Coordinates of C-alpha atoms and ligand atoms in Angstrom, one line a residue:
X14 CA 42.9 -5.5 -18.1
X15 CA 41.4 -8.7 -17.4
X16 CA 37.6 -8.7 -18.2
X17 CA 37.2 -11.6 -15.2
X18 CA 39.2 -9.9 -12.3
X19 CA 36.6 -10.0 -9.8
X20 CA 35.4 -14.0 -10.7
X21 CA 39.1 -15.1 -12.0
X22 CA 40.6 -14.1 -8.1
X23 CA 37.8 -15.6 -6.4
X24 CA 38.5 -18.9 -8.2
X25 CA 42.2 -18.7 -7.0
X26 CA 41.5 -17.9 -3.5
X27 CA 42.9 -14.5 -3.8
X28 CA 41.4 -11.4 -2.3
X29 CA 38.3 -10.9 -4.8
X30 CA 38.7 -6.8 -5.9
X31 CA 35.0 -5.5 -5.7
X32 CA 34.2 -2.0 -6.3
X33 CA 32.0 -0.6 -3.7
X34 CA 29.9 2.9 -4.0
X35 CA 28.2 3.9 -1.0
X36 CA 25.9 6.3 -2.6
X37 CA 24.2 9.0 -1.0
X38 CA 21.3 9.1 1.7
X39 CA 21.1 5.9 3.7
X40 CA 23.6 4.1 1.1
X41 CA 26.6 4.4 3.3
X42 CA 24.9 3.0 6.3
X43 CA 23.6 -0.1 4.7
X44 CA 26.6 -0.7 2.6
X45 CA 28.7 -0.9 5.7
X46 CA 26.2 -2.9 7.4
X47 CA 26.9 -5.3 3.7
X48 CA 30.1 -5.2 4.5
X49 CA 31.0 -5.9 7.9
X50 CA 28.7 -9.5 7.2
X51 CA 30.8 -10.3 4.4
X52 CA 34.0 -9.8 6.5
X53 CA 32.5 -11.9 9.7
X54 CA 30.9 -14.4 7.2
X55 CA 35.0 -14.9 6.3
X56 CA 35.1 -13.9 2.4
X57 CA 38.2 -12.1 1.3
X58 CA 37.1 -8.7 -0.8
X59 CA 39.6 -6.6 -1.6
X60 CA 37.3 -3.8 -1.8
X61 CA 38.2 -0.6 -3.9
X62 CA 35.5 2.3 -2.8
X63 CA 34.1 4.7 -5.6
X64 CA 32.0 7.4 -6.0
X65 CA 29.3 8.4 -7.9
X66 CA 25.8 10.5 -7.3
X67 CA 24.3 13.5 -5.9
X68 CA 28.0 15.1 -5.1
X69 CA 29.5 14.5 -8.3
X70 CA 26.2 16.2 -9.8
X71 CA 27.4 18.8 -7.2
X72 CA 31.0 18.9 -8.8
X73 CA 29.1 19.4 -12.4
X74 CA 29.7 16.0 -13.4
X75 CA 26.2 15.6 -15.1
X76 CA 26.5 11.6 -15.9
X77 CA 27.1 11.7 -11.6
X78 CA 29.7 8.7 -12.5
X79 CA 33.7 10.1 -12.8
X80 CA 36.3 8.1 -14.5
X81 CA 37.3 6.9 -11.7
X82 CA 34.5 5.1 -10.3
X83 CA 34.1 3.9 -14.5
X84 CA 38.0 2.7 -14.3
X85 CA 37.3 1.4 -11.6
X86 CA 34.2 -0.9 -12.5
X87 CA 36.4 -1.9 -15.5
X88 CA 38.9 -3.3 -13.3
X89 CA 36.6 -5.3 -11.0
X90 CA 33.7 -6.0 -13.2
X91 CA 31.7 -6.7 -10.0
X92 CA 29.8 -3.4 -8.0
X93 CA 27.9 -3.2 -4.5
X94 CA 26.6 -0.1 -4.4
X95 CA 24.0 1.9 -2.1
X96 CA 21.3 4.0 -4.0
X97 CA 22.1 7.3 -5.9
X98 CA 20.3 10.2 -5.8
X99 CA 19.2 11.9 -8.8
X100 CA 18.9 15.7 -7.8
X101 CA 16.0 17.6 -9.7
X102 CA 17.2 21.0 -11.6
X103 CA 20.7 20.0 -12.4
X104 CA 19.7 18.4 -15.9
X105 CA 21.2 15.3 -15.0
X106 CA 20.6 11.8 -16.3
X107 CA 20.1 9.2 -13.4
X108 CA 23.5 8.1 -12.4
X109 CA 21.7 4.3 -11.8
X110 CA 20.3 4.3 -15.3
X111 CA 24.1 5.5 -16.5
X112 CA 25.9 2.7 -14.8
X113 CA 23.7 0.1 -16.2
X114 CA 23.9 1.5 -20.1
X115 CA 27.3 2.1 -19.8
X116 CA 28.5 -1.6 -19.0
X117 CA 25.3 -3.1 -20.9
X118 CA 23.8 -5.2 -17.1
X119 CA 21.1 -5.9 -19.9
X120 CA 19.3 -8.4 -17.1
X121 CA 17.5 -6.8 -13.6
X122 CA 16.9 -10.0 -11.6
X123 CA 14.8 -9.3 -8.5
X124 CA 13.9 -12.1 -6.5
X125 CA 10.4 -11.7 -4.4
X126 CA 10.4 -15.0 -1.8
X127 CA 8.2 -15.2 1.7
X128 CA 10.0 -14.0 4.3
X129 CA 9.9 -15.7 7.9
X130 CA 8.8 -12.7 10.4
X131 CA 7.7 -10.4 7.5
X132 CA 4.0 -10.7 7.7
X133 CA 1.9 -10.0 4.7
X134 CA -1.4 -11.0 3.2
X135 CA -0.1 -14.0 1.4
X136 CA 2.3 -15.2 4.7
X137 CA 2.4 -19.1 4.5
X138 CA 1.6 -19.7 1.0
X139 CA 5.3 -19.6 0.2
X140 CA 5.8 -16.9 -2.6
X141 CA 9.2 -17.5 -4.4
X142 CA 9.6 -16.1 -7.6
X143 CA 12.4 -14.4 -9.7
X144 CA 11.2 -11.3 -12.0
X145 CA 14.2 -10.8 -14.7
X146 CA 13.3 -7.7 -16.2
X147 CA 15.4 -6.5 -19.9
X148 CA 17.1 -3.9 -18.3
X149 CA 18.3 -1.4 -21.4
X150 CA 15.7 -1.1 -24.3
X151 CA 12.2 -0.3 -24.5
X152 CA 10.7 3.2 -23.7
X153 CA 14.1 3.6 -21.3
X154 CA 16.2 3.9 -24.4
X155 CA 15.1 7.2 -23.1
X156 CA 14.6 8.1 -27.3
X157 CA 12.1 11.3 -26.9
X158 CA 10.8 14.4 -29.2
X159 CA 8.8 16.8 -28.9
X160 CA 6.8 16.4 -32.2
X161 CA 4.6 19.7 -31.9
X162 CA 5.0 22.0 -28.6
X163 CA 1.9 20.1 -27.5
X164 CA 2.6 16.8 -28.6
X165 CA 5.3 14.5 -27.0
X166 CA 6.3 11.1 -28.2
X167 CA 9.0 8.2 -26.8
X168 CA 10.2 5.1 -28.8
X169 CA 9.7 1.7 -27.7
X170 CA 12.9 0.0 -29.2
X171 CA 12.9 -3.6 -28.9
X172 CA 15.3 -5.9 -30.5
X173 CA 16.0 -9.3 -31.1
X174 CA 19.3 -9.8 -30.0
X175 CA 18.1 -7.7 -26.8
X176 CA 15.3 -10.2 -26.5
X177 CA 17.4 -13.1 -27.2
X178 CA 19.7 -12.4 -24.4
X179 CA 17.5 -11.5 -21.8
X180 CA 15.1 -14.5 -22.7
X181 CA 17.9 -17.0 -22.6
X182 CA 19.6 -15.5 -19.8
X183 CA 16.0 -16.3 -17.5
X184 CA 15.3 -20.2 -18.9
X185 CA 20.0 -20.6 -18.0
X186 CA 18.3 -19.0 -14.8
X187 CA 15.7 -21.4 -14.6
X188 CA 17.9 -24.3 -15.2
X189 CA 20.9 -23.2 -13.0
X190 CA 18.3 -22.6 -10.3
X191 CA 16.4 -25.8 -10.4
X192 CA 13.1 -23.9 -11.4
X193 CA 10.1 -25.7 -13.4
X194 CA 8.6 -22.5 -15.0
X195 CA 9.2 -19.6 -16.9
X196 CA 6.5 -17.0 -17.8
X197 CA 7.1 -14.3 -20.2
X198 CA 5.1 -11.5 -19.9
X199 CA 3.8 -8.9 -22.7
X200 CA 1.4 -6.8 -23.9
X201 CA 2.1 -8.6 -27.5
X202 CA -1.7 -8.6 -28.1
X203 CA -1.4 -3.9 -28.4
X204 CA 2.2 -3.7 -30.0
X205 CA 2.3 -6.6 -32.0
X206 CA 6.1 -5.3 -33.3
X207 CA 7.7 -4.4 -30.5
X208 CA 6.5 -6.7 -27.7
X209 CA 5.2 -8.9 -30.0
X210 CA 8.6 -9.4 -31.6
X211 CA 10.0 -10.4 -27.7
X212 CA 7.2 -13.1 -27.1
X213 CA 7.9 -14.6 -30.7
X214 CA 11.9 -15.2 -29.4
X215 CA 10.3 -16.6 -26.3
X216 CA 8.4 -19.5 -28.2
X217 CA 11.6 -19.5 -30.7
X218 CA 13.8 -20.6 -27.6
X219 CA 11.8 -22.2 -25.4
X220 CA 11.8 -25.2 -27.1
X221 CA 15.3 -25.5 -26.3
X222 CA 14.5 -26.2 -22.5
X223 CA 12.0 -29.2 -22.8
X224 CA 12.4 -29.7 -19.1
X225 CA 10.8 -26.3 -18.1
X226 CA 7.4 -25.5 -18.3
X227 CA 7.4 -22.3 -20.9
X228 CA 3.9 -20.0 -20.8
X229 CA 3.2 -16.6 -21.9
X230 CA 0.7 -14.4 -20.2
X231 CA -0.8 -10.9 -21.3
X232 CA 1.2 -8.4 -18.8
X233 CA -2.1 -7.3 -17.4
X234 CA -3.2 -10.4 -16.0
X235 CA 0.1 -11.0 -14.8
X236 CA -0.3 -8.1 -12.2
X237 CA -3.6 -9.3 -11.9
X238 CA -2.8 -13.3 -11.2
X239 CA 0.3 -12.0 -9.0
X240 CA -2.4 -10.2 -6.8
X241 CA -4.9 -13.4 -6.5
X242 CA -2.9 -16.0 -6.8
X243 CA 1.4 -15.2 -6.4
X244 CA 2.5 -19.0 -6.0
X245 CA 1.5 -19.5 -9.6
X246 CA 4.6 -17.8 -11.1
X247 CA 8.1 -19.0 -10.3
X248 CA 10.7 -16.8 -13.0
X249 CA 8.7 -14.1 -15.3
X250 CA 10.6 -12.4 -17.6
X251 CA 9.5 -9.0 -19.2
X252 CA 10.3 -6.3 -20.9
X253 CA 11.7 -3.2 -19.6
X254 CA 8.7 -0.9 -18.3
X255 CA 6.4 -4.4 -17.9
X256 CA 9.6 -5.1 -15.6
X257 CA 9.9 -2.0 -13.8
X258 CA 6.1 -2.2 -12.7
X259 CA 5.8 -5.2 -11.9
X260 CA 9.1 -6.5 -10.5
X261 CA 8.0 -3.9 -7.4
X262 CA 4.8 -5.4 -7.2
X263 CA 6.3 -8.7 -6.3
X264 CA 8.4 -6.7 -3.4
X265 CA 5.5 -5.5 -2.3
X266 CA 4.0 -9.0 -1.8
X267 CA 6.9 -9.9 0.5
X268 CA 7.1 -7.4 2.8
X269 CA 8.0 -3.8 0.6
X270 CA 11.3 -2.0 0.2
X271 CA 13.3 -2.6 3.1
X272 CA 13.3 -6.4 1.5
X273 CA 13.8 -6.1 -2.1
X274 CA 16.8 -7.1 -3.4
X275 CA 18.0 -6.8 -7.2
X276 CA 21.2 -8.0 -9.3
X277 CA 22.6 -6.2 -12.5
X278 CA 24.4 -8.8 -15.0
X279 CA 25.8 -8.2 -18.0
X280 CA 27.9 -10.2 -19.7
X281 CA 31.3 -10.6 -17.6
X282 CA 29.9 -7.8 -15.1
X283 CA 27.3 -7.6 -12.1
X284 CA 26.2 -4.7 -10.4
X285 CA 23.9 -5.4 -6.9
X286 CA 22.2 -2.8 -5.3
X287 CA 18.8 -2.7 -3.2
X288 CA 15.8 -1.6 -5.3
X289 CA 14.6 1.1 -2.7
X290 CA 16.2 4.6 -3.2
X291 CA 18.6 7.0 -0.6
X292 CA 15.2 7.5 1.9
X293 CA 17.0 10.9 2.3
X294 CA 14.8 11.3 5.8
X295 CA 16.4 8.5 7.9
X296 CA 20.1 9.3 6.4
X297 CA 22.8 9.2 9.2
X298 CA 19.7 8.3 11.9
X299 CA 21.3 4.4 12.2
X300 CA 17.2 3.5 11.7
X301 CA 17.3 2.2 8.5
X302 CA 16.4 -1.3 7.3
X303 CA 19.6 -2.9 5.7
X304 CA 18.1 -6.1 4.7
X305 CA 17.4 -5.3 1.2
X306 CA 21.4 -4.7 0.2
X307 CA 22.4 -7.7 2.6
X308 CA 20.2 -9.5 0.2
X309 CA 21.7 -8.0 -2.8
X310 CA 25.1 -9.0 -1.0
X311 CA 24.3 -12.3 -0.8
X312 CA 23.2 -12.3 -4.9
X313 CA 27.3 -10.7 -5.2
X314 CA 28.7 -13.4 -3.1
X315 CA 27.0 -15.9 -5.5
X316 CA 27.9 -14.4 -8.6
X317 CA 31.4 -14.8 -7.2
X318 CA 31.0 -18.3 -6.4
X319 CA 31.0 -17.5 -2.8
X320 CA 28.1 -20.3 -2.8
X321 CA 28.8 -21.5 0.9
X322 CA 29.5 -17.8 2.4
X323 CA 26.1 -16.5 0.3
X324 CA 24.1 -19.4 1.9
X325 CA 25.5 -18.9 5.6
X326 CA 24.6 -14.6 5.0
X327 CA 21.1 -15.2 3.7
X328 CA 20.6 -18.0 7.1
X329 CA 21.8 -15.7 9.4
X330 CA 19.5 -12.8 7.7
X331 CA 16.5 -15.2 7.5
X332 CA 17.2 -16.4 11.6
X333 CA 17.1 -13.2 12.7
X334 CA 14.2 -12.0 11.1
X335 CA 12.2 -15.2 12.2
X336 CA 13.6 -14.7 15.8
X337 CA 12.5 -11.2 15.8
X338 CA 14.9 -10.2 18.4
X339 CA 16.0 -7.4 16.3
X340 CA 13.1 -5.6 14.5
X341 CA 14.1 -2.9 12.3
X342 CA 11.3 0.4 12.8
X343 CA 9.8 0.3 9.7
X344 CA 8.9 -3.8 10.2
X345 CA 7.9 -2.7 13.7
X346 CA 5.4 -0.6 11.9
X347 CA 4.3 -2.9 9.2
X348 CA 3.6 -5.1 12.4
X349 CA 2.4 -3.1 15.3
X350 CA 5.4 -3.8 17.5
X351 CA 7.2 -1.5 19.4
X352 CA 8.6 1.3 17.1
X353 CA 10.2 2.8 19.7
X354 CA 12.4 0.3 21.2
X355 CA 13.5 -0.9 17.3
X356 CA 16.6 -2.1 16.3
X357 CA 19.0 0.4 14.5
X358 CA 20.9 -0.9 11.3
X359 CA 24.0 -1.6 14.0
X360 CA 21.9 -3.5 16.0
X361 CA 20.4 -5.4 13.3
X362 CA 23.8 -5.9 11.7
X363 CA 25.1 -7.3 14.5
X364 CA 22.6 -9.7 15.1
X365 CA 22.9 -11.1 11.5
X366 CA 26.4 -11.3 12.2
X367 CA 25.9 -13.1 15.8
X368 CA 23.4 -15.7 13.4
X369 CA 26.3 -16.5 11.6
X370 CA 26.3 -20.5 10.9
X371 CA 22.4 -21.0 12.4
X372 CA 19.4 -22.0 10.0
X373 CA 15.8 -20.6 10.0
X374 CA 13.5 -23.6 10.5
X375 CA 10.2 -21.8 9.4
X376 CA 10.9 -21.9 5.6
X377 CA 12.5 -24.4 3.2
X378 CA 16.1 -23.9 2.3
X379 CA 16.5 -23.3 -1.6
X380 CA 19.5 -24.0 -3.0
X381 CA 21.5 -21.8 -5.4
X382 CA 24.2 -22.5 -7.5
X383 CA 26.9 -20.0 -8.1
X384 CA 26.4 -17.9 -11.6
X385 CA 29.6 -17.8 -12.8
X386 CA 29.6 -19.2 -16.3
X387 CA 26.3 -17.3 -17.9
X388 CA 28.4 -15.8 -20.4
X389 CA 27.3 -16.4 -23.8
X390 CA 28.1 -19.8 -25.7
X391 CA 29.0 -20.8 -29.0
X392 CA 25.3 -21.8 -30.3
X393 CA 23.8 -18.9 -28.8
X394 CA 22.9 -17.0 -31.5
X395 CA 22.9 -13.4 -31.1
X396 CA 24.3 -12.6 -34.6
X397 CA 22.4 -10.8 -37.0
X398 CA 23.3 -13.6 -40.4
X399 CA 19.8 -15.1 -40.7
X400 CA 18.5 -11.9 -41.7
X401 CA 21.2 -10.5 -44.3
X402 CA 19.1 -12.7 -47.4
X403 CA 15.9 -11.1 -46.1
X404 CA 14.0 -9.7 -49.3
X405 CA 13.5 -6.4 -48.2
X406 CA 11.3 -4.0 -50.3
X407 CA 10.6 0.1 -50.0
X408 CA 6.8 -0.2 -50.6
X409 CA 5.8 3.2 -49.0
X410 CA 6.1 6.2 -46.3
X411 CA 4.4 7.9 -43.2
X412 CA 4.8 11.5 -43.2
X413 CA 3.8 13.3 -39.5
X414 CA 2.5 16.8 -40.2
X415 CA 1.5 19.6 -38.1
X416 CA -1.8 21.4 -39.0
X417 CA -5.2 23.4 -37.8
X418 CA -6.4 22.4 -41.3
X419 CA -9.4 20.5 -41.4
X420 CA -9.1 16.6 -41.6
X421 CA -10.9 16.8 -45.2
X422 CA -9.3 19.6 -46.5
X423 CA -5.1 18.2 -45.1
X424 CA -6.7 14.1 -46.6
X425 CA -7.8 16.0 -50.2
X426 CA -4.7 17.9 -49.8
X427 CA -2.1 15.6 -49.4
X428 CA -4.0 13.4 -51.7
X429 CA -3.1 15.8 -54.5
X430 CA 1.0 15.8 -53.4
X431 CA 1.2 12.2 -53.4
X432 CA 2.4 12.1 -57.1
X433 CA 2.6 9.2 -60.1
X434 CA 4.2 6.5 -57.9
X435 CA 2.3 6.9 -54.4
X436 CA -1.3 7.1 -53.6
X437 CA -2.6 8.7 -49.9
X438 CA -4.4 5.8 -48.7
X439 CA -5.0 7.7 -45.2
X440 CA -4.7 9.9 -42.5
X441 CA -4.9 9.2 -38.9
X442 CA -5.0 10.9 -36.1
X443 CA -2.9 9.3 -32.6
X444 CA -3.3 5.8 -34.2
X445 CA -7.3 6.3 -35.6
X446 CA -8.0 6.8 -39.0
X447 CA -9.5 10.0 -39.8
X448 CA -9.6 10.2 -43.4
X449 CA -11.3 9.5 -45.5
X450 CA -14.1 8.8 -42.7
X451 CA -15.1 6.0 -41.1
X452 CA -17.6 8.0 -39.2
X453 CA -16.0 7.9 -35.6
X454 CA -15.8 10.6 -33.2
X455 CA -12.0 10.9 -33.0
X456 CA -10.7 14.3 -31.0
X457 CA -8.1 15.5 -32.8
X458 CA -4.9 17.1 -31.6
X459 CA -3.2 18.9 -34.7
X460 CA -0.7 16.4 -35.2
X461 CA -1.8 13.7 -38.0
X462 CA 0.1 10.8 -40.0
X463 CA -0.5 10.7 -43.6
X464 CA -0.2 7.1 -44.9
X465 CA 1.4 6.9 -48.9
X466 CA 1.5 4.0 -50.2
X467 CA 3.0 2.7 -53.9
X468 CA 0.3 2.8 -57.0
X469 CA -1.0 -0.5 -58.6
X470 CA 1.8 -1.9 -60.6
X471 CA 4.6 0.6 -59.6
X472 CA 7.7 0.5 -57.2
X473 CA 8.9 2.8 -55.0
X474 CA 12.1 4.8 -55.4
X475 CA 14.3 6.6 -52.9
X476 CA 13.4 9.5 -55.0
X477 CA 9.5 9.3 -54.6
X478 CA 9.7 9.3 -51.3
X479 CA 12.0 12.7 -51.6
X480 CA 9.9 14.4 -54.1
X481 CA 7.1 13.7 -51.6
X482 CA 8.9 15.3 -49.1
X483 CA 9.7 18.3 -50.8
X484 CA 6.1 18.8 -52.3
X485 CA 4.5 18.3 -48.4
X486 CA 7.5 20.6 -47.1
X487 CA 6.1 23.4 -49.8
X488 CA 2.8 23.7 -48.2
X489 CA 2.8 22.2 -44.7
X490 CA 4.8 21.6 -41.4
X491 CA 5.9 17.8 -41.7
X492 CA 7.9 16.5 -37.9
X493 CA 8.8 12.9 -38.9
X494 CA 9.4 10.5 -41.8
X495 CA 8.7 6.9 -41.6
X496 CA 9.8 4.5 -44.2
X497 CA 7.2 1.6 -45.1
X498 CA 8.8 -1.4 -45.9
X499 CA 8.5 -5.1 -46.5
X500 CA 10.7 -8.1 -45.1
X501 CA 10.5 -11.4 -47.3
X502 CA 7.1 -9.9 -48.6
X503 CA 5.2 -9.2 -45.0
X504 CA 4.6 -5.6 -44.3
X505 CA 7.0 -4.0 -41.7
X506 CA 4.3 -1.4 -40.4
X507 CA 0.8 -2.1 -38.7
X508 CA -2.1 -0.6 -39.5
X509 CA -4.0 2.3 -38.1
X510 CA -6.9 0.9 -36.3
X511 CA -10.0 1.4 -38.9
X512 CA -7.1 0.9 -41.8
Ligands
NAP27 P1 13.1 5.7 -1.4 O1 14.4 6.3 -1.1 O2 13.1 4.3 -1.8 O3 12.2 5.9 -0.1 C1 10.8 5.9 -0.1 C2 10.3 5.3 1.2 O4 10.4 3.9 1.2 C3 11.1 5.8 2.4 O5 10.7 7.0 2.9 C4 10.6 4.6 3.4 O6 9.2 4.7 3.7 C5 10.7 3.4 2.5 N1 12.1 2.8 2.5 C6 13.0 2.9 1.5 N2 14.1 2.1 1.8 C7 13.8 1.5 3.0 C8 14.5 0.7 3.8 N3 15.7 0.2 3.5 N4 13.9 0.3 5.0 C9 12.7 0.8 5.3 N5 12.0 1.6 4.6 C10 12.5 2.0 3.4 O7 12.4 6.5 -2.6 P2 12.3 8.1 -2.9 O8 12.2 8.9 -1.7 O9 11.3 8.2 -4.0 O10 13.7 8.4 -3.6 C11 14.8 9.1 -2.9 C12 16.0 9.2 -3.9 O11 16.5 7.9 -4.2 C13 15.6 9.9 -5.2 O12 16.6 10.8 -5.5 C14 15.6 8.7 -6.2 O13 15.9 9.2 -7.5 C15 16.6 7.8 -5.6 N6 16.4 6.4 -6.0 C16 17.6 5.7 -6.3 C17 17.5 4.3 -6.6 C18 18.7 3.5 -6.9 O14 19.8 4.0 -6.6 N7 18.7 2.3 -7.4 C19 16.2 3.7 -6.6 C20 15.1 4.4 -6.3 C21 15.2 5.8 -6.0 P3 8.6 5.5 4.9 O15 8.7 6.9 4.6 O16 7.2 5.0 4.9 O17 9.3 5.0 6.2

């Protein structure tokens, strides 16, 4: 197999195999409408049609992605596929969320620019911006439990090579692209380890692009700048659920879903899609706007170095929305026109296709590059060797435990279990101290955290924390163990707030 199919044959001027799944809902409609541009715009895809969604959940296929469609994706290493359907009651996993964690696309790059004929409430102040979004950890490692029947919890796994890559992958963006800033957004100031630990490899690497401006910004006032004032921001990059949120808030300030394009990349692969889902009401109507996955088509096209093609696509989109000959319903709507007498997805295919080889003169041509070489580079470093001579050192344990004991009476309790190496220096409650009091009015669920920690002068053994273990076990309902530990002498662990 060659891991380069798709990008080695478009070097060579060869037919450039691209796997295409039409999806379900409106997916074929638009992906033929995708299509039938690339072929009039003159590319050569050799394209090798797959399935996957709501009919294979049908079939009992509960990852809705057969090994075909997966061998096929292999092959190519380059997708265009229409929006899957995740039916409710079958148990299924998304078959979107699948694809992506099964061939690692660990960067979601959605591009939010002005659009010429696409009115909104920020038309002529020229938003342009690039969200890249880490696409694979964070709360979407999808890493859940059911602590107590009443008590749910999800982790938020970030790590640094996961940060590294996506973080370099936006400033190559910004560089490739010709952009002069890069915001990162967290909420670093709340969880100081998790997205704390991706702003800290942001200031780590920025330094290695002196040429572009490097900021960070508390995710909160991101969505709140991006509302006031959009033209500020030209490539943010997030983390996953920061990402998810607002990556369809910048769609939103360019005209909604019918717009909003998105690229997959991982390294070596690329799947594009639309962001908006299968719209199951306009299926088969011919009504639906196609723009967003002609968009997407054009981030394919690029990926391939099909630099010239992508260009003359995106003209010819960007013409005939500024013409407004063809006016899809739902921007009829958005504008007042006449819904009635819209263009169908044919008709509005066809018109791109007629505006082949015509510019828009309303908004300023931007030009791309092709993104062929972003694979990593020697110098990169995504390997784990500075941290092998870490001092690392066991220096405690968090025990979860399930209880309609009074706070006083679990605190005195487990106070007595701790034993001769560990002390119980508290108990919280959903991240509040509750024992020993600090006097605040915390409303307590049943589900508490009891914090041991090693005696002056002692050190912790594997078998402390065990004993512990089977002392608590003896006389109470524990859910979760939690090592405490220390890195080069820093805790690993933050505190409870009122610790
Ligand atoms: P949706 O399919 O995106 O549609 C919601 C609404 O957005 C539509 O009813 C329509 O609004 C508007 N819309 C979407 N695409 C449009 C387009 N191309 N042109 C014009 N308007 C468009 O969201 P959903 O109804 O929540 O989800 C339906 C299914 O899609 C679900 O099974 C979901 O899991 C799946 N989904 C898949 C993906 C993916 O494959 N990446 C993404 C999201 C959702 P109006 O009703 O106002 O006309």
């Amino acid at each position: 197999m060659d891991p380069q199919s798709s990008t080695s044959a478009a070097r060579q001027g060869q037919a450039i195999p691209v796997t295409v799944i039409p999806g379900d809902g409106v997916g074929p409609e638009i992906v033929r409408s995708a299509m039938r541009i690339i072929e009039a715009a003159g590319v050569p895809i050799a394209w090798e049609e797959a399935e996957a969604g709501a009919e294979i959940f049908r079939r009992g296929d509960s990852s809705g992605v057969p090994q075909a469609t997966r061998d096929s994706i292999e092959r190519t290493r380059v997708v265009l596929k229409g929006p899957l359907e995740t039916p409710v009651g079958f148990g299924e996993k998304s078959a979107n969320v699948t694809l992506r964690k099964l061939f690692e696309t660990y960067a979601n790059v959605r591009p939010a620019r002005e659009l010429p004929g696409v009115p909104t409430r920020y038309s002529g102040e020229g938003v342009d911006m690039i969200i890249v979004r880490e696409n694979i950890e964070d709360l979407y490692a999808g890493i859940e439990h059911m602590q107590t029947p009443d008590v749910g919890q999800g982790l938020k796994i970030i790590t640094r090579k996961g940060s590294e890559k996506i973080i370099r992958y936006a400033f190559e963006l910004a560089r490739r692209e010709g952009r002069s800033k890069v915001t990162c957004a967290t909420k670093a100031n709340i969880m100081k380890l998790t997205e704390g630990l991706f702003k800290r490899v942001f200031e780590e690497m920025a330094p290695e692009y002196p040429e572009i401006q490097a900021e960070h910004l508390i995710i909160d006032n991101v969505a709140h700048q991006m509302a006031k004032n959009p033209t500020q921001f030209d490539i943010i990059v997030t983390t996953n659920l920061n990402g998810d949120i607002i990556s369809d808030l910048a769609s939103g300030l360019v005209g909604g879903l019918g717009f909003a394009s998105s690229g997959n990349y991982g390294d070596g692969i690329a799947i594009f899609e639309a962001v908006h889902g299968s719209a199951p009401k306009y299926a088969g109507k011919d009504v639906i706007n196609p723009t967003a996955l002609i968009l997407s088509s054009v981030m394919m096209l690029r990926h391939l170095g099909q630099v010239e093609a992508a260009a003359a696509i995106e003209d010819a989109v960007l013409c005939t929305l500024e013409e407004g000959r063809a006016v899809t319903q739902d921007l009829a709507r958005q504008t007042g026109g006449d819904v009635e007498h819209a263009a169908s997805t044919t008709g509005f295919t066809d018109q791109v296709i007629a505006n082949l080889g015509r510019h828009p003169t309303s908004v300023p041509v931007r030009v791309h590059a092709s993104d062929l070489d972003l694979a990593p580079r020697p110098g990169w470093s995504y390997g784990p060797e500075r941290y092998t001579a870490m001092k690392r050192d066991l220096v405690g344990v968090d025990v979860m435990i399930e209880t309609d004991l009074p706070v006083d009476e679990l605190g005195d309790d487990l106070g007595r279990l701790a034993g001769d190496a560990l002390q119980l220096v508290m108990v919280e409650s959903r991240g509040t101290k509750v024992y020993p009091s600090i006097g605040l009015a915390t409303d307590h669920v049943r589900w508490y955290r009891g914090r041991f920690v090693a005696r002056e002068g002692r050190t912790v053994s594997e078998g402390d924390l065990v004993g512990l273990l089977g002392r608590i076990a003896a006389r109470h309902r524990w859910t979760e163990v939690l090592r405490l530990q220390s890195f080069d002498g820093e805790p690993a662990y933050t505190k409870a707030q009122g610790e």
